[in-house]
Tab-separated table of C-alpha atoms in Angstrom:
chain	number	residue	atom	x	y	z
A	1	MET	CA	-268.008	184.636	37.316
A	2	GLU	CA	-265.020	186.649	38.579
A	3	PRO	CA	-261.615	185.761	37.121
A	4	ARG	CA	-259.337	183.841	39.489
A	5	GLU	CA	-256.612	185.999	40.995
A	6	THR	CA	-253.120	185.057	39.802
A	7	ALA	CA	-250.724	184.133	42.605
A	8	TYR	CA	-248.111	186.810	43.263
A	9	ASP	CA	-244.606	185.792	42.141
A	10	PRO	CA	-241.869	187.787	43.941
A	11	TYR	CA	-239.283	186.780	41.338
A	12	LYS	CA	-241.058	188.754	38.615
A	13	TYR	CA	-240.871	192.046	40.495
A	14	ARG	CA	-237.238	192.235	41.553
A	15	GLY	CA	-236.443	194.338	38.497
A	16	SER	CA	-233.032	195.946	38.148
A	17	THR	CA	-231.734	194.475	41.416
A	18	ALA	CA	-231.577	190.984	39.865
A	19	THR	CA	-228.468	191.152	37.660
A	20	LEU	CA	-226.473	188.089	38.697
A	21	GLY	CA	-226.226	185.049	36.407
A	22	TYR	CA	-225.785	181.391	37.393
A	23	TRP	CA	-222.001	181.270	37.023
A	24	GLY	CA	-221.541	184.608	38.734
A	25	GLY	CA	-223.697	183.390	41.603
A	26	LEU	CA	-221.714	180.141	41.839
A	27	LEU	CA	-218.414	182.051	41.871
A	28	HIS	CA	-219.625	184.248	44.719
A	29	LEU	CA	-221.077	181.316	46.620
A	30	VAL	CA	-217.874	179.272	46.443
A	31	ASN	CA	-215.864	182.337	47.398
A	32	CYS	CA	-217.957	183.202	50.436
A	33	ILE	CA	-218.500	179.665	51.776
A	34	LEU	CA	-214.837	178.717	51.393
A	35	GLY	CA	-213.953	180.296	54.703
A	36	GLY	CA	-210.937	180.308	56.957
A	37	GLY	CA	-212.295	177.279	58.789
A	38	ILE	CA	-210.816	175.034	56.117
A	39	LEU	CA	-207.317	175.905	57.349
A	40	SER	CA	-208.310	174.543	60.762
A	41	GLY	CA	-209.852	171.368	59.343
A	42	PRO	CA	-206.670	169.262	59.829
A	43	PHE	CA	-206.489	170.412	63.458
A	44	GLY	CA	-210.126	169.375	63.915
A	45	PHE	CA	-209.408	165.946	62.417
A	46	LYS	CA	-206.528	165.548	64.860
A	47	ARG	CA	-208.803	166.338	67.792
A	48	VAL	CA	-211.835	164.189	66.923
A	49	GLY	CA	-210.286	161.563	64.624
A	50	TRP	CA	-210.475	161.442	60.844
A	51	ALA	CA	-213.505	159.117	60.674
A	52	VAL	CA	-215.497	161.269	63.087
A	53	GLY	CA	-214.365	164.363	61.214
A	54	LEU	CA	-215.632	163.051	57.880
A	55	ILE	CA	-218.983	161.976	59.332
A	56	VAL	CA	-219.618	165.077	61.451
A	57	SER	CA	-218.672	167.492	58.659
A	58	ALA	CA	-220.993	165.650	56.228
A	59	ILE	CA	-223.899	165.778	58.706
A	60	VAL	CA	-223.355	169.435	59.575
A	61	MET	CA	-223.073	170.519	55.928
A	62	PHE	CA	-226.198	168.538	55.026
A	63	LEU	CA	-228.095	170.284	57.816
A	64	ILE	CA	-226.747	173.646	56.672
A	65	VAL	CA	-227.947	173.051	53.102
A	66	SER	CA	-231.357	171.830	54.296
A	67	SER	CA	-231.784	174.731	56.696
A	68	PHE	CA	-230.663	177.327	54.186
A	69	ARG	CA	-233.004	175.965	51.522
A	70	LEU	CA	-235.765	176.255	54.100
A	71	LEU	CA	-234.698	179.811	54.909
A	72	VAL	CA	-234.763	180.963	51.271
A	73	LYS	CA	-238.104	179.264	50.619
A	74	SER	CA	-239.589	180.839	53.752
A	75	ILE	CA	-238.392	184.314	52.748
A	76	ASN	CA	-239.882	183.874	49.269
A	77	GLU	CA	-243.148	182.488	50.641
A	78	VAL	CA	-243.676	185.313	53.117
A	79	SER	CA	-242.735	187.805	50.368
A	80	ARG	CA	-245.417	186.228	48.171
A	81	ARG	CA	-248.006	186.510	50.928
A	82	ARG	CA	-247.138	190.154	51.591
A	83	LYS	CA	-246.840	190.845	47.831
A	84	VAL	CA	-243.378	192.380	47.951
A	85	PRO	CA	-240.406	191.424	45.709
A	86	TYR	CA	-238.051	190.622	48.563
A	87	MET	CA	-237.649	190.869	52.338
A	88	GLN	CA	-234.539	191.151	54.454
A	89	PHE	CA	-233.908	188.305	56.884
A	90	GLY	CA	-235.025	190.244	59.964
A	91	ARG	CA	-238.270	191.501	58.465
A	92	ALA	CA	-239.043	188.081	56.959
A	93	MET	CA	-238.606	186.483	60.377
A	94	MET	CA	-240.946	189.064	61.876
A	95	GLU	CA	-243.640	188.445	59.254
A	96	CYS	CA	-243.304	184.666	59.619
A	97	LEU	CA	-243.976	184.898	63.345
A	98	ALA	CA	-247.093	186.924	62.535
A	99	GLU	CA	-248.366	183.893	60.588
A	100	GLY	CA	-247.711	181.482	63.433
A	101	PRO	CA	-249.384	180.573	66.735
A	102	ASP	CA	-250.064	183.057	69.525
A	103	TRP	CA	-246.836	182.300	71.397
A	104	ALA	CA	-244.828	183.247	68.293
A	105	LYS	CA	-246.757	186.465	67.650
A	106	ARG	CA	-245.670	187.818	71.036
A	107	TYR	CA	-242.070	188.030	69.798
A	108	ARG	CA	-242.911	189.552	66.423
A	109	LYS	CA	-241.795	193.103	67.170
A	110	SER	CA	-238.457	192.272	68.789
A	111	VAL	CA	-237.231	189.372	66.651
A	112	SER	CA	-235.927	191.588	63.831
A	113	THR	CA	-233.515	193.294	66.237
A	114	TYR	CA	-232.229	189.954	67.497
A	115	VAL	CA	-231.670	188.632	63.972
A	116	SER	CA	-229.793	191.769	62.928
A	117	SER	CA	-227.669	191.625	66.085
A	118	PHE	CA	-226.679	188.014	65.470
A	119	LEU	CA	-225.781	188.826	61.855
A	120	VAL	CA	-223.600	191.754	62.926
A	121	ILE	CA	-221.832	189.704	65.612
A	122	PHE	CA	-221.215	186.798	63.255
A	123	HIS	CA	-219.849	188.870	60.386
A	124	PHE	CA	-217.775	190.916	62.817
A	125	GLY	CA	-216.196	187.714	64.144
A	126	VAL	CA	-215.540	186.369	60.659
A	127	GLY	CA	-214.115	189.716	59.522
A	128	THR	CA	-211.801	189.819	62.520
A	129	MET	CA	-210.533	186.324	61.773
A	130	TYR	CA	-209.913	187.131	58.103
A	131	ILE	CA	-208.012	190.317	58.864
A	132	ASP	CA	-205.835	188.477	61.366
A	133	LEU	CA	-205.171	185.680	58.860
A	134	VAL	CA	-204.361	188.062	56.003
A	135	THR	CA	-202.157	190.236	58.207
A	136	GLU	CA	-200.157	187.265	59.478
A	137	SER	CA	-199.729	185.896	55.939
A	138	VAL	CA	-198.574	189.217	54.469
A	139	LYS	CA	-196.305	189.754	57.474
A	140	ASP	CA	-194.643	186.364	56.877
A	141	LEU	CA	-194.147	187.267	53.215
A	142	ILE	CA	-192.530	190.612	54.053
A	143	VAL	CA	-190.351	189.060	56.764
A	144	TYR	CA	-189.092	186.437	54.323
A	145	PHE	CA	-187.943	188.988	51.748
A	146	LEU	CA	-187.139	192.106	53.799
A	147	GLY	CA	-186.706	191.120	57.430
A	148	TYR	CA	-188.633	192.109	60.554
A	149	ILE	CA	-191.850	194.161	60.363
A	150	ASP	CA	-194.391	194.886	63.077
A	151	TYR	CA	-197.811	193.184	62.948
A	152	LYS	CA	-199.606	196.499	63.557
A	153	LEU	CA	-197.773	198.191	60.682
A	154	VAL	CA	-198.804	195.436	58.260
A	155	MET	CA	-202.417	195.816	59.343
A	156	LEU	CA	-202.198	199.572	58.793
A	157	MET	CA	-200.784	198.984	55.292
A	158	LEU	CA	-203.686	196.659	54.443
A	159	ALA	CA	-206.357	199.067	55.699
A	160	PRO	CA	-206.745	201.099	52.447
A	161	PHE	CA	-207.193	197.927	50.366
A	162	LEU	CA	-209.756	196.429	52.743
A	163	ILE	CA	-211.687	199.687	52.918
A	164	ALA	CA	-211.647	200.000	49.113
A	165	ILE	CA	-213.028	196.465	48.666
A	166	SER	CA	-215.708	197.111	51.288
A	167	MET	CA	-216.983	200.062	49.240
A	168	ILE	CA	-218.119	197.822	46.359
A	169	LYS	CA	-221.870	197.494	46.867
A	170	THR	CA	-223.135	195.124	44.140
A	171	LEU	CA	-222.248	191.461	43.793
A	172	LYS	CA	-222.088	191.737	40.009
A	173	SER	CA	-219.235	194.233	40.327
A	174	LEU	CA	-217.423	191.797	42.600
A	175	ILE	CA	-217.418	188.896	40.109
A	176	PRO	CA	-213.805	189.596	38.962
A	177	VAL	CA	-212.720	189.779	42.609
A	178	SER	CA	-214.408	186.453	43.383
A	179	PHE	CA	-212.880	184.826	40.308
A	180	ILE	CA	-209.357	185.955	41.185
A	181	SER	CA	-209.924	185.018	44.825
A	182	ASN	CA	-211.111	181.495	43.969
A	183	ILE	CA	-208.148	180.907	41.657
A	184	SER	CA	-205.743	182.232	44.293
A	185	VAL	CA	-207.278	180.051	46.992
A	186	MET	CA	-207.040	176.897	44.872
A	187	ILE	CA	-203.407	177.630	43.985
A	188	SER	CA	-202.615	178.288	47.638
A	189	LEU	CA	-204.346	175.126	48.871
A	190	THR	CA	-202.402	173.161	46.260
A	191	MET	CA	-199.145	174.688	47.495
A	192	ILE	CA	-200.063	173.909	51.099
A	193	GLY	CA	-200.971	170.371	50.038
A	194	TYR	CA	-197.498	169.969	48.562
A	195	TYR	CA	-195.921	170.778	51.918
A	196	MET	CA	-198.287	168.399	53.696
A	197	PHE	CA	-196.644	165.444	51.977
A	198	ALA	CA	-193.233	166.749	50.930
A	199	HIS	CA	-191.527	165.838	54.201
A	200	SER	CA	-194.113	163.617	55.890
A	201	GLU	CA	-193.289	160.041	56.841
A	202	ILE	CA	-196.340	159.336	59.018
A	203	PRO	CA	-197.879	155.915	58.250
A	204	PHE	CA	-201.620	155.785	57.733
A	205	SER	CA	-201.984	153.313	60.609
A	206	ASP	CA	-200.836	156.000	63.060
A	207	LEU	CA	-203.827	158.212	62.262
A	208	LEU	CA	-206.656	158.013	64.795
A	209	MET	CA	-210.123	157.237	63.454
A	210	PHE	CA	-211.695	158.225	66.798
A	211	ASN	CA	-210.179	160.540	69.358
A	212	ASP	CA	-211.561	163.128	71.788
A	213	PHE	CA	-215.362	163.214	71.472
A	214	THR	CA	-215.581	166.174	73.861
A	215	TYR	CA	-214.009	168.303	71.120
A	216	ILE	CA	-216.878	167.629	68.695
A	217	PRO	CA	-218.809	170.849	69.597
A	218	LEU	CA	-215.705	172.954	68.908
A	219	TYR	CA	-215.122	170.997	65.697
A	220	ILE	CA	-218.707	171.722	64.624
A	221	GLY	CA	-217.858	175.390	65.081
A	222	LEU	CA	-214.899	175.003	62.711
A	223	VAL	CA	-217.110	173.307	60.109
A	224	LEU	CA	-219.692	176.052	60.472
A	225	LEU	CA	-216.947	178.618	60.008
A	226	SER	CA	-216.120	177.007	56.672
A	227	ASN	CA	-219.561	178.236	55.603
A	228	SER	CA	-218.500	181.675	56.525
A	229	SER	CA	-220.942	184.239	55.166
A	230	LEU	CA	-224.636	183.691	55.777
A	231	GLY	CA	-225.510	187.253	54.777
A	232	VAL	CA	-223.804	186.950	51.388
A	233	LEU	CA	-225.505	183.598	50.738
A	234	ILE	CA	-228.876	185.303	51.125
A	235	ALA	CA	-227.780	188.280	49.025
A	236	ILE	CA	-226.706	186.029	46.135
A	237	GLU	CA	-230.189	184.543	45.819
A	238	SER	CA	-231.810	187.971	45.980
A	239	GLU	CA	-229.655	189.331	43.118
A	240	MET	CA	-229.866	186.392	40.701
A	241	LYS	CA	-231.652	186.848	37.373
A	242	ASP	CA	-233.125	183.354	37.682
A	243	PRO	CA	-233.443	182.652	41.434
A	244	ALA	CA	-234.990	179.237	40.733
A	245	ARG	CA	-231.533	178.045	39.630
A	246	TYR	CA	-230.171	178.860	43.061
A	247	LEU	CA	-232.054	176.066	44.843
A	248	GLY	CA	-232.419	173.589	41.967
A	249	PRO	CA	-230.919	170.058	42.041
A	250	LEU	CA	-227.847	171.408	40.237
A	251	GLY	CA	-228.310	174.929	41.559
A	252	CYS	CA	-225.641	177.165	43.009
A	253	LEU	CA	-226.293	176.095	46.596
A	254	ASN	CA	-226.097	172.325	46.085
A	255	VAL	CA	-223.121	172.459	43.721
A	256	GLY	CA	-221.217	174.939	45.891
A	257	MET	CA	-221.789	173.025	49.126
A	258	PHE	CA	-220.860	169.704	47.511
A	259	LEU	CA	-217.592	171.188	46.261
A	260	LEU	CA	-216.958	172.652	49.699
A	261	TYR	CA	-217.451	169.308	51.441
A	262	ILE	CA	-215.133	167.463	49.047
A	263	LEU	CA	-212.464	170.145	49.397
A	264	PHE	CA	-212.857	170.430	53.182
A	265	ALA	CA	-212.737	166.663	53.744
A	266	LEU	CA	-209.790	166.112	51.394
A	267	PHE	CA	-207.776	169.055	52.707
A	268	SER	CA	-208.446	168.200	56.362
A	269	PHE	CA	-207.578	164.533	55.935
A	270	CYS	CA	-204.397	165.282	53.992
A	271	GLY	CA	-203.340	167.898	56.532
A	272	TYR	CA	-203.824	165.503	59.438
A	273	TRP	CA	-201.993	162.741	57.575
A	274	GLY	CA	-199.161	165.092	56.713
A	275	TYR	CA	-198.475	166.431	60.215
A	276	GLY	CA	-200.185	163.979	62.577
A	277	GLU	CA	-200.119	165.028	66.223
A	278	ASP	CA	-198.005	168.080	65.346
A	279	THR	CA	-200.868	169.671	63.375
A	280	ARG	CA	-201.458	173.247	64.522
A	281	PHE	CA	-204.705	175.212	64.610
A	282	TYR	CA	-203.879	176.923	61.291
A	283	VAL	CA	-202.169	174.294	59.153
A	284	ILE	CA	-200.113	176.975	57.396
A	285	ASP	CA	-198.243	177.419	60.692
A	286	ASN	CA	-196.776	173.937	60.128
A	287	ILE	CA	-195.070	175.023	56.909
A	288	PRO	CA	-191.338	175.718	57.424
A	289	GLU	CA	-190.679	179.456	57.386
A	290	GLU	CA	-187.370	179.079	55.581
A	291	GLU	CA	-189.177	177.838	52.461
A	292	MET	CA	-189.992	180.493	49.870
A	293	MET	CA	-193.419	179.081	48.987
A	294	SER	CA	-194.464	179.095	52.637
A	295	ALA	CA	-194.483	182.894	52.562
A	296	LEU	CA	-197.290	182.988	49.982
A	297	PHE	CA	-200.990	182.952	50.848
A	298	PRO	CA	-203.996	184.680	49.256
A	299	GLU	CA	-206.364	187.233	50.644
A	300	GLU	CA	-209.969	186.115	51.166
A	301	ALA	CA	-211.498	188.989	53.043
A	302	ARG	CA	-214.394	190.661	51.294
A	303	PRO	CA	-216.710	192.493	53.712
A	304	ILE	CA	-220.043	193.841	52.407
A	305	PHE	CA	-221.706	196.372	54.703
A	306	GLU	CA	-223.717	199.568	54.401
A	307	THR	CA	-221.685	202.462	52.947
A	308	SER	CA	-221.944	204.755	55.959
A	309	PHE	CA	-220.410	202.129	58.281
A	310	ARG	CA	-217.828	200.528	56.001
A	311	VAL	CA	-214.718	202.409	57.093
A	312	ILE	CA	-215.741	202.290	60.766
A	313	VAL	CA	-216.408	198.561	60.660
A	314	VAL	CA	-213.044	197.809	59.043
A	315	ALA	CA	-211.258	199.966	61.616
A	316	ILE	CA	-213.067	198.392	64.587
A	317	THR	CA	-212.451	194.908	63.229
A	318	MET	CA	-208.727	195.596	62.904
A	319	PHE	CA	-208.681	196.956	66.438
A	320	ALA	CA	-210.335	193.763	67.669
A	321	CYS	CA	-207.607	191.685	65.990
A	322	LEU	CA	-205.058	193.359	68.238
A	323	LEU	CA	-207.031	192.732	71.436
A	324	ILE	CA	-208.732	189.330	71.132
A	325	PRO	CA	-206.596	186.336	72.187
A	326	HIS	CA	-207.261	182.641	71.543
A	327	PHE	CA	-208.774	182.998	68.080
A	328	ASP	CA	-209.536	179.285	67.769
A	329	ILE	CA	-211.937	179.404	70.719
A	330	ILE	CA	-213.442	182.800	69.913
A	331	ILE	CA	-214.041	181.900	66.264
A	332	SER	CA	-215.667	178.577	67.116
A	333	LEU	CA	-217.819	180.283	69.744
A	334	VAL	CA	-219.028	182.957	67.308
A	335	ALA	CA	-219.774	180.369	64.631
A	336	SER	CA	-221.519	178.019	67.056
A	337	VAL	CA	-223.772	180.705	68.489
A	338	CYS	CA	-224.613	182.806	65.450
A	339	LEU	CA	-224.733	180.230	62.673
A	340	CYS	CA	-226.573	177.626	64.754
A	341	ILE	CA	-229.287	180.135	65.615
A	342	LEU	CA	-229.459	182.044	62.323
A	343	GLY	CA	-228.762	179.241	59.889
A	344	ILE	CA	-230.416	176.226	61.515
A	345	SER	CA	-232.928	177.107	64.258
A	346	LEU	CA	-234.585	180.214	62.794
A	347	PRO	CA	-235.368	178.627	59.375
A	348	GLY	CA	-237.156	175.842	61.266
A	349	ILE	CA	-239.191	178.387	63.235
A	350	MET	CA	-240.036	180.336	60.069
A	351	ASP	CA	-241.217	177.238	58.221
A	352	MET	CA	-243.257	175.996	61.172
A	353	CYS	CA	-245.024	179.348	61.481
A	354	LEU	CA	-245.747	179.606	57.749
A	355	LYS	CA	-247.309	176.134	57.698
A	356	TYR	CA	-249.361	176.765	60.844
A	357	PRO	CA	-251.893	175.400	61.708
A	358	ASP	CA	-252.564	172.403	59.472
A	359	ASN	CA	-250.090	172.286	56.555
A	360	TYR	CA	-247.530	169.984	58.123
A	361	GLY	CA	-248.261	167.005	55.875
A	362	ARG	CA	-249.057	163.421	56.710
A	363	TRP	CA	-248.185	162.408	60.284
A	364	ARG	CA	-246.950	165.992	60.743
A	365	ILE	CA	-243.575	165.049	59.250
A	366	VAL	CA	-242.781	168.662	58.339
A	367	GLN	CA	-243.417	169.835	61.884
A	368	MET	CA	-241.179	167.103	63.312
A	369	ARG	CA	-238.433	168.122	60.872
A	370	ASP	CA	-238.748	171.760	61.921
A	371	ILE	CA	-238.670	170.851	65.609
A	372	PHE	CA	-235.536	168.763	65.000
A	373	LEU	CA	-233.786	171.674	63.263
A	374	ILE	CA	-234.793	174.090	66.025
A	375	SER	CA	-233.612	171.697	68.742
A	376	PHE	CA	-230.361	170.810	66.981
A	377	GLY	CA	-229.503	174.468	66.463
A	378	PHE	CA	-230.060	175.414	70.101
A	379	ILE	CA	-228.313	172.310	71.469
A	380	ALA	CA	-225.300	172.880	69.205
A	381	CYS	CA	-225.261	176.524	70.280
A	382	LEU	CA	-225.304	175.655	73.997
A	383	ALA	CA	-222.717	172.915	73.535
A	384	GLY	CA	-220.451	175.344	71.719
A	385	ILE	CA	-220.773	177.939	74.483
A	386	VAL	CA	-220.095	175.441	77.276
A	387	ASN	CA	-217.194	173.809	75.470
A	388	ALA	CA	-215.599	177.160	74.610
A	389	GLY	CA	-215.901	178.271	78.233
A	390	VAL	CA	-214.363	175.069	79.582
A	391	THR	CA	-211.565	175.154	77.003
A	392	MET	CA	-210.788	178.783	77.837
A	393	TYR	CA	-210.724	177.959	81.557
A	394	TYR	CA	-208.279	175.085	81.122
A	395	ARG	CA	-206.105	177.090	78.759
A	396	TYR	CA	-205.736	179.926	81.263
A	397	THR	CA	-205.243	177.657	84.291
A	398	GLY	CA	-202.889	175.329	82.431
A	399	GLU	CA	-204.513	172.195	83.876
A	400	ILE	CA	-204.581	170.466	80.473
A	401	ARG	CA	-203.077	171.176	77.081
A	402	VAL	CA	-205.701	172.149	74.444
């Protein structure tokens, strides 16, 4: 009798690439998911109402966690079947389609290009937003102490630092950066929170529980932007010494996303309560410029790209900051399109293909779940595109104030 073949375990063959511990992974995860969208949370609450904001953000973050868990499990499963330690997102998607029905196999060769393109577009949009935010914050700081300085000059001054950070290739080497960044962000949010209530006299009864429901798609984009780095989320799991602790009940993903929701909901609600109908897109713009503390804000940008393109990408991103108007619409559009497709729809497609043809469970519950994720992702994507287009049209024509 031949001995039974032992199932291939990708985790055992990652070797020297897996150097990240649990706490290091959690630090990176909190750092990369705590995106610039949180600064727009109060504005979103003003638009949709605080009750709708709390509910929609909870639903969206739950779907993000579920979809991302599905994505990581699908990548590991297809890696096990192909007997390789790890696969990049694009290749994993390609191999998953090869396991699926005939209609999916037809797109096998081209899907990797589409996935990579969406990832590049998304991270380019996020990088552009971060550089704009950091430049404006540093500019305000310099103006407070020294007087006038040009926006372009501040961006040029920041370029060497951004390029230097982008040259760090391993997440383990970035742990000190993530630690300092997280501490700086928490201090800054606390300072902003102080200003939210220092001069506010808005009664709670004046806050709207329900407001403009047509703004919900754009608000979903802001929530998605708070989960700002899909590529880094995947990289964290691939570099952990014990990847099983990434998806566990108290793993990095669940703990990090729970902390993000609590912080996002609390910060957004407090910001809306503090400024009411005067809340601006970036809540830091509500802080009085004559106050010394209002000139302080931390840097969050931390791009991770291939070495040969790092300097070029930083330069192009800075150039885009100077040319792209209406960041609130552009950012929400990028997040709606890229994250809805990459983070919600594609994991559903991958899982459905891997379980094809008859591993969908009783009453085909798994297949119905996958179809729901696929449909939700595409509908949210289309809604975000349409809403961004309509909002841009009205903003240029001046027919309504948005």
